Amino acid sequence: MRPFTLATIFFTLIATFIWSGSLASPLPAQSPAASALPYRTKVIFDTDIGDDIDDAFALALALRSPEVEILGITTAWGDTALRARLVNRFLKDTAAPNIPVLVGVPTNSKTSFSQSAWAQQGDPSPSEPGAVDFLLDQARKAPGEITLVAIGPLTNLGAAIDRDAGAFRKFKRVVLMGGSIRRGYGDLGYGPDKGPQPEYNIYSDVADAQKLFTSGVPIFMMPLDSTQLLLEETKRTLLFAAGSPMTNSLAALYFQWARTTRTPTATLFDAMAVAYVVDPKLCPVEPFHITVDQKGMTVPTPGSPNASACLNSDSEQFFRFLLPRLMAPEKR
């Protein structure tokens, strides 16, 4: 081989540098907009957590979904201050971000607060209800941007509409677990069709449900038709065996609920509302004009659509979405 001179070596190195650089960067660098993080849906979470267990699973799913940004959590129905303490403890025990927790309008409730013992160990929130002010302030600050996820009786929403209906209409949409279009409780689609029946979140506060359905805000309903999702024993064992702070908290709440209600298998109604926000394909909707009658029935009636409702969902697909998120290692 011909020996290399210093000049040959120099020019060879320069050529190699240019050639390799052209391979490493064949395209112009992305603009800041193109390289930005994906859009996160802004949500406020309105919940009657502490009675049934499905609210806790819905909150856990929201916390484990990077697709959403939780602006705040408002507590609804019954002892809203104790519900806020439960949320505060859940956020603390699961090392969740610093999310505002607001006490909602207190009411009389005949439903057992099954998880009260766990809730009483949480930090108190301000004693004065602040949920309604918070809802309206956030809607005014970000008009057309915020999804309100409502998974309890609609008292806070009705109070917000009464106080400032124009500000309330600045919400992008309300995604709620509530109502019954064709199926009632216990109808999983296997037996004879028994028809719809009043659903708890609607019949508990009919007047405020009526206000919401005539508010003009787009409504997306996850009714009984599509939310009777049974957390059966095999799934429970798999989930609670993960042993993370979040699954440990869910297990503690679950067993308090099961002991109080003497019910072994939870139905995760409310979690579908959060799942829909993250991935609408999990519960496809169709338009209806819904009227809320005095018994709390959500009745399809003639007229322009005021709501979109999901009438069918795939339970197996839902749990394949939910469980891996709840069991994933927590980031510290």
PDB file of N, CA and C in Angstrom, residues 45 47 49 55-56 58-64 70-75 83-102 118-119 121-123 125 245-246 249-250 253 330-332:
ATOM      1  N   PHE A  45     -61.975  16.595  38.053  1.00  0.00           N
ATOM      2  CA  PHE A  45     -62.523  15.301  38.461  1.00  0.00           C
ATOM      3  C   PHE A  45     -63.510  15.545  39.592  1.00  0.00           C
ATOM      4  N   THR A  47     -66.215  13.913  42.117  1.00  0.00           N
ATOM      5  CA  THR A  47     -66.399  12.534  42.564  1.00  0.00           C
ATOM      6  C   THR A  47     -67.044  12.437  43.933  1.00  0.00           C
ATOM      7  N   ILE A  49     -66.348   9.923  45.907  1.00  0.00           N
ATOM      8  CA  ILE A  49     -65.464   8.863  46.364  1.00  0.00           C
ATOM      9  C   ILE A  49     -65.713   8.542  47.838  1.00  0.00           C
ATOM     10  N   ASP A  55     -65.101   4.783  42.337  1.00  0.00           N
ATOM     11  CA  ASP A  55     -64.490   6.118  42.234  1.00  0.00           C
ATOM     12  C   ASP A  55     -62.981   6.051  42.458  1.00  0.00           C
ATOM     13  N   ALA A  56     -62.555   5.242  43.418  1.00  0.00           N
ATOM     14  CA  ALA A  56     -61.122   5.135  43.698  1.00  0.00           C
ATOM     15  C   ALA A  56     -60.373   4.573  42.496  1.00  0.00           C
ATOM     16  N   ALA A  58     -61.363   4.849  39.389  1.00  0.00           N
ATOM     17  CA  ALA A  58     -61.395   5.888  38.356  1.00  0.00           C
ATOM     18  C   ALA A  58     -60.311   6.933  38.614  1.00  0.00           C
ATOM     19  N   LEU A  59     -60.157   7.351  39.867  1.00  0.00           N
ATOM     20  CA  LEU A  59     -59.116   8.313  40.201  1.00  0.00           C
ATOM     21  C   LEU A  59     -57.737   7.731  39.941  1.00  0.00           C
ATOM     22  N   ALA A  60     -57.527   6.472  40.330  1.00  0.00           N
ATOM     23  CA  ALA A  60     -56.232   5.832  40.086  1.00  0.00           C
ATOM     24  C   ALA A  60     -55.912   5.800  38.598  1.00  0.00           C
ATOM     25  N   LEU A  61     -56.910   5.485  37.777  1.00  0.00           N
ATOM     26  CA  LEU A  61     -56.674   5.454  36.333  1.00  0.00           C
ATOM     27  C   LEU A  61     -56.312   6.836  35.817  1.00  0.00           C
ATOM     28  N   ALA A  62     -56.986   7.864  36.297  1.00  0.00           N
ATOM     29  CA  ALA A  62     -56.660   9.227  35.864  1.00  0.00           C
ATOM     30  C   ALA A  62     -55.221   9.583  36.244  1.00  0.00           C
ATOM     31  N   LEU A  63     -54.821   9.213  37.461  1.00  0.00           N
ATOM     32  CA  LEU A  63     -53.459   9.519  37.902  1.00  0.00           C
ATOM     33  C   LEU A  63     -52.411   8.761  37.093  1.00  0.00           C
ATOM     34  N   ARG A  64     -52.766   7.585  36.580  1.00  0.00           N
ATOM     35  CA  ARG A  64     -51.825   6.771  35.826  1.00  0.00           C
ATOM     36  C   ARG A  64     -51.960   6.965  34.309  1.00  0.00           C
ATOM     37  N   ILE A  70     -54.671  16.630  35.382  1.00  0.00           N
ATOM     38  CA  ILE A  70     -55.726  16.850  36.369  1.00  0.00           C
ATOM     39  C   ILE A  70     -55.526  18.229  36.994  1.00  0.00           C
ATOM     40  N   LEU A  71     -56.439  19.138  36.712  1.00  0.00           N
ATOM     41  CA  LEU A  71     -56.349  20.497  37.243  1.00  0.00           C
ATOM     42  C   LEU A  71     -56.824  20.572  38.686  1.00  0.00           C
ATOM     43  N   GLY A  72     -57.732  19.692  39.047  1.00  0.00           N
ATOM     44  CA  GLY A  72     -58.257  19.700  40.404  1.00  0.00           C
ATOM     45  C   GLY A  72     -59.250  18.571  40.594  1.00  0.00           C
ATOM     46  N   ILE A  73     -59.540  18.272  41.862  1.00  0.00           N
ATOM     47  CA  ILE A  73     -60.499  17.235  42.228  1.00  0.00           C
ATOM     48  C   ILE A  73     -61.522  17.871  43.159  1.00  0.00           C
ATOM     49  N   THR A  74     -62.793  17.781  42.796  1.00  0.00           N
ATOM     50  CA  THR A  74     -63.863  18.325  43.619  1.00  0.00           C
ATOM     51  C   THR A  74     -64.700  17.175  44.162  1.00  0.00           C
ATOM     52  N   THR A  75     -65.096  17.287  45.426  1.00  0.00           N
ATOM     53  CA  THR A  75     -65.844  16.205  46.047  1.00  0.00           C
ATOM     54  C   THR A  75     -67.333  16.535  46.061  1.00  0.00           C
ATOM     55  N   ARG A  83     -64.854  13.194  52.208  1.00  0.00           N
ATOM     56  CA  ARG A  83     -64.410  12.703  50.892  1.00  0.00           C
ATOM     57  C   ARG A  83     -63.099  13.392  50.484  1.00  0.00           C
ATOM     58  N   ALA A  84     -62.995  14.682  50.761  1.00  0.00           N
ATOM     59  CA  ALA A  84     -61.762  15.401  50.427  1.00  0.00           C
ATOM     60  C   ALA A  84     -60.579  14.858  51.215  1.00  0.00           C
ATOM     61  N   ARG A  85     -60.810  14.473  52.462  1.00  0.00           N
ATOM     62  CA  ARG A  85     -59.734  13.870  53.250  1.00  0.00           C
ATOM     63  C   ARG A  85     -59.297  12.550  52.648  1.00  0.00           C
ATOM     64  N   LEU A  86     -60.252  11.764  52.148  1.00  0.00           N
ATOM     65  CA  LEU A  86     -59.899  10.505  51.489  1.00  0.00           C
ATOM     66  C   LEU A  86     -59.031  10.777  50.260  1.00  0.00           C
ATOM     67  N   VAL A  87     -59.430  11.754  49.453  1.00  0.00           N
ATOM     68  CA  VAL A  87     -58.643  12.079  48.255  1.00  0.00           C
ATOM     69  C   VAL A  87     -57.250  12.540  48.655  1.00  0.00           C
ATOM     70  N   ASN A  88     -57.152  13.393  49.673  1.00  0.00           N
ATOM     71  CA  ASN A  88     -55.837  13.875  50.107  1.00  0.00           C
ATOM     72  C   ASN A  88     -54.934  12.723  50.527  1.00  0.00           C
ATOM     73  N   ARG A  89     -55.489  11.769  51.261  1.00  0.00           N
ATOM     74  CA  ARG A  89     -54.661  10.628  51.675  1.00  0.00           C
ATOM     75  C   ARG A  89     -54.253   9.787  50.467  1.00  0.00           C
ATOM     76  N   PHE A  90     -55.186   9.574  49.540  1.00  0.00           N
ATOM     77  CA  PHE A  90     -54.868   8.771  48.358  1.00  0.00           C
ATOM     78  C   PHE A  90     -53.746   9.430  47.554  1.00  0.00           C
ATOM     79  N   LEU A  91     -53.824  10.733  47.360  1.00  0.00           N
ATOM     80  CA  LEU A  91     -52.778  11.435  46.615  1.00  0.00           C
ATOM     81  C   LEU A  91     -51.438  11.358  47.340  1.00  0.00           C
ATOM     82  N   LYS A  92     -51.458  11.519  48.660  1.00  0.00           N
ATOM     83  CA  LYS A  92     -50.219  11.473  49.441  1.00  0.00           C
ATOM     84  C   LYS A  92     -49.606  10.082  49.432  1.00  0.00           C
ATOM     85  N   ASP A  93     -50.442   9.065  49.647  1.00  0.00           N
ATOM     86  CA  ASP A  93     -49.928   7.699  49.731  1.00  0.00           C
ATOM     87  C   ASP A  93     -49.421   7.183  48.398  1.00  0.00           C
ATOM     88  N   THR A  94     -49.910   7.734  47.310  1.00  0.00           N
ATOM     89  CA  THR A  94     -49.484   7.284  45.984  1.00  0.00           C
ATOM     90  C   THR A  94     -48.480   8.243  45.345  1.00  0.00           C
ATOM     91  N   ALA A  95     -47.961   9.190  46.144  1.00  0.00           N
ATOM     92  CA  ALA A  95     -46.955  10.145  45.664  1.00  0.00           C
ATOM     93  C   ALA A  95     -47.414  10.849  44.395  1.00  0.00           C
ATOM     94  N   ALA A  96     -48.694  11.204  44.365  1.00  0.00           N
ATOM     95  CA  ALA A  96     -49.245  11.881  43.197  1.00  0.00           C
ATOM     96  C   ALA A  96     -48.796  13.340  43.194  1.00  0.00           C
ATOM     97  N   PRO A  97     -48.894  13.992  42.033  1.00  0.00           N
ATOM     98  CA  PRO A  97     -48.546  15.410  41.973  1.00  0.00           C
ATOM     99  C   PRO A  97     -49.419  16.240  42.906  1.00  0.00           C
ATOM    100  N   ASN A  98     -49.008  17.459  43.148  1.00  0.00           N
ATOM    101  CA  ASN A  98     -49.735  18.357  44.043  1.00  0.00           C
ATOM    102  C   ASN A  98     -50.981  18.877  43.331  1.00  0.00           C
ATOM    103  N   ILE A  99     -52.097  18.175  43.496  1.00  0.00           N
ATOM    104  CA  ILE A  99     -53.336  18.494  42.811  1.00  0.00           C
ATOM    105  C   ILE A  99     -54.292  19.148  43.801  1.00  0.00           C
ATOM    106  N   PRO A 100     -54.892  20.294  43.473  1.00  0.00           N
ATOM    107  CA  PRO A 100     -55.860  20.904  44.388  1.00  0.00           C
ATOM    108  C   PRO A 100     -57.057  19.999  44.629  1.00  0.00           C
ATOM    109  N   VAL A 101     -57.500  19.942  45.881  1.00  0.00           N
ATOM    110  CA  VAL A 101     -58.685  19.176  46.264  1.00  0.00           C
ATOM    111  C   VAL A 101     -59.666  20.153  46.896  1.00  0.00           C
ATOM    112  N   LEU A 102     -60.870  20.243  46.333  1.00  0.00           N
ATOM    113  CA  LEU A 102     -61.857  21.214  46.775  1.00  0.00           C
ATOM    114  C   LEU A 102     -63.100  20.519  47.323  1.00  0.00           C
ATOM    115  N   TRP A 118     -60.615   4.764  56.539  1.00  0.00           N
ATOM    116  CA  TRP A 118     -59.397   5.108  55.794  1.00  0.00           C
ATOM    117  C   TRP A 118     -59.354   6.608  55.552  1.00  0.00           C
ATOM    118  N   ALA A 119     -60.506   7.199  55.235  1.00  0.00           N
ATOM    119  CA  ALA A 119     -60.564   8.628  54.917  1.00  0.00           C
ATOM    120  C   ALA A 119     -60.195   9.493  56.114  1.00  0.00           C
ATOM    121  N   GLN A 121     -57.990   9.301  58.193  1.00  0.00           N
ATOM    122  CA  GLN A 121     -56.556   9.475  58.395  1.00  0.00           C
ATOM    123  C   GLN A 121     -55.930  10.412  57.361  1.00  0.00           C
ATOM    124  N   GLY A 122     -56.757  10.995  56.507  1.00  0.00           N
ATOM    125  CA  GLY A 122     -56.255  11.936  55.513  1.00  0.00           C
ATOM    126  C   GLY A 122     -56.202  13.353  56.057  1.00  0.00           C
ATOM    127  N   ASP A 123     -55.426  14.199  55.415  1.00  0.00           N
ATOM    128  CA  ASP A 123     -55.311  15.598  55.822  1.00  0.00           C
ATOM    129  C   ASP A 123     -56.589  16.351  55.485  1.00  0.00           C
ATOM    130  N   SER A 125     -59.041  19.241  54.190  1.00  0.00           N
ATOM    131  CA  SER A 125     -59.032  20.341  53.245  1.00  0.00           C
ATOM    132  C   SER A 125     -59.681  21.547  53.921  1.00  0.00           C
ATOM    133  N   PRO A 245     -47.525   1.236  46.149  1.00  0.00           N
ATOM    134  CA  PRO A 245     -48.334   2.121  46.995  1.00  0.00           C
ATOM    135  C   PRO A 245     -49.740   2.324  46.454  1.00  0.00           C
ATOM    136  N   MET A 246     -49.886   2.435  45.130  1.00  0.00           N
ATOM    137  CA  MET A 246     -51.220   2.649  44.582  1.00  0.00           C
ATOM    138  C   MET A 246     -52.091   1.405  44.729  1.00  0.00           C
ATOM    139  N   SER A 249     -53.123   0.936  48.300  1.00  0.00           N
ATOM    140  CA  SER A 249     -54.209   1.841  48.685  1.00  0.00           C
ATOM    141  C   SER A 249     -55.533   1.348  48.131  1.00  0.00           C
ATOM    142  N   LEU A 250     -55.535   0.926  46.882  1.00  0.00           N
ATOM    143  CA  LEU A 250     -56.771   0.404  46.293  1.00  0.00           C
ATOM    144  C   LEU A 250     -57.242  -0.842  47.039  1.00  0.00           C
ATOM    145  N   LEU A 253     -58.874   0.179  50.399  1.00  0.00           N
ATOM    146  CA  LEU A 253     -60.202   0.745  50.167  1.00  0.00           C
ATOM    147  C   LEU A 253     -61.181  -0.329  49.719  1.00  0.00           C
ATOM    148  N   GLU A 330     -44.341   2.588  39.791  1.00  0.00           N
ATOM    149  CA  GLU A 330     -44.540   4.016  39.962  1.00  0.00           C
ATOM    150  C   GLU A 330     -43.227   4.760  39.767  1.00  0.00           C
ATOM    151  N   LYS A 331     -43.339   5.906  39.097  1.00  0.00           N
ATOM    152  CA  LYS A 331     -42.151   6.731  38.861  1.00  0.00           C
ATOM    153  C   LYS A 331     -41.940   7.667  40.039  1.00  0.00           C
ATOM    154  N   ARG A 332     -40.727   7.709  40.479  1.00  0.00           N
ATOM    155  CA  ARG A 332     -40.396   8.565  41.630  1.00  0.00           C
ATOM    156  C   ARG A 332     -39.547   9.739  41.175  1.00  0.00           C
TER     157      ARG A 332
END
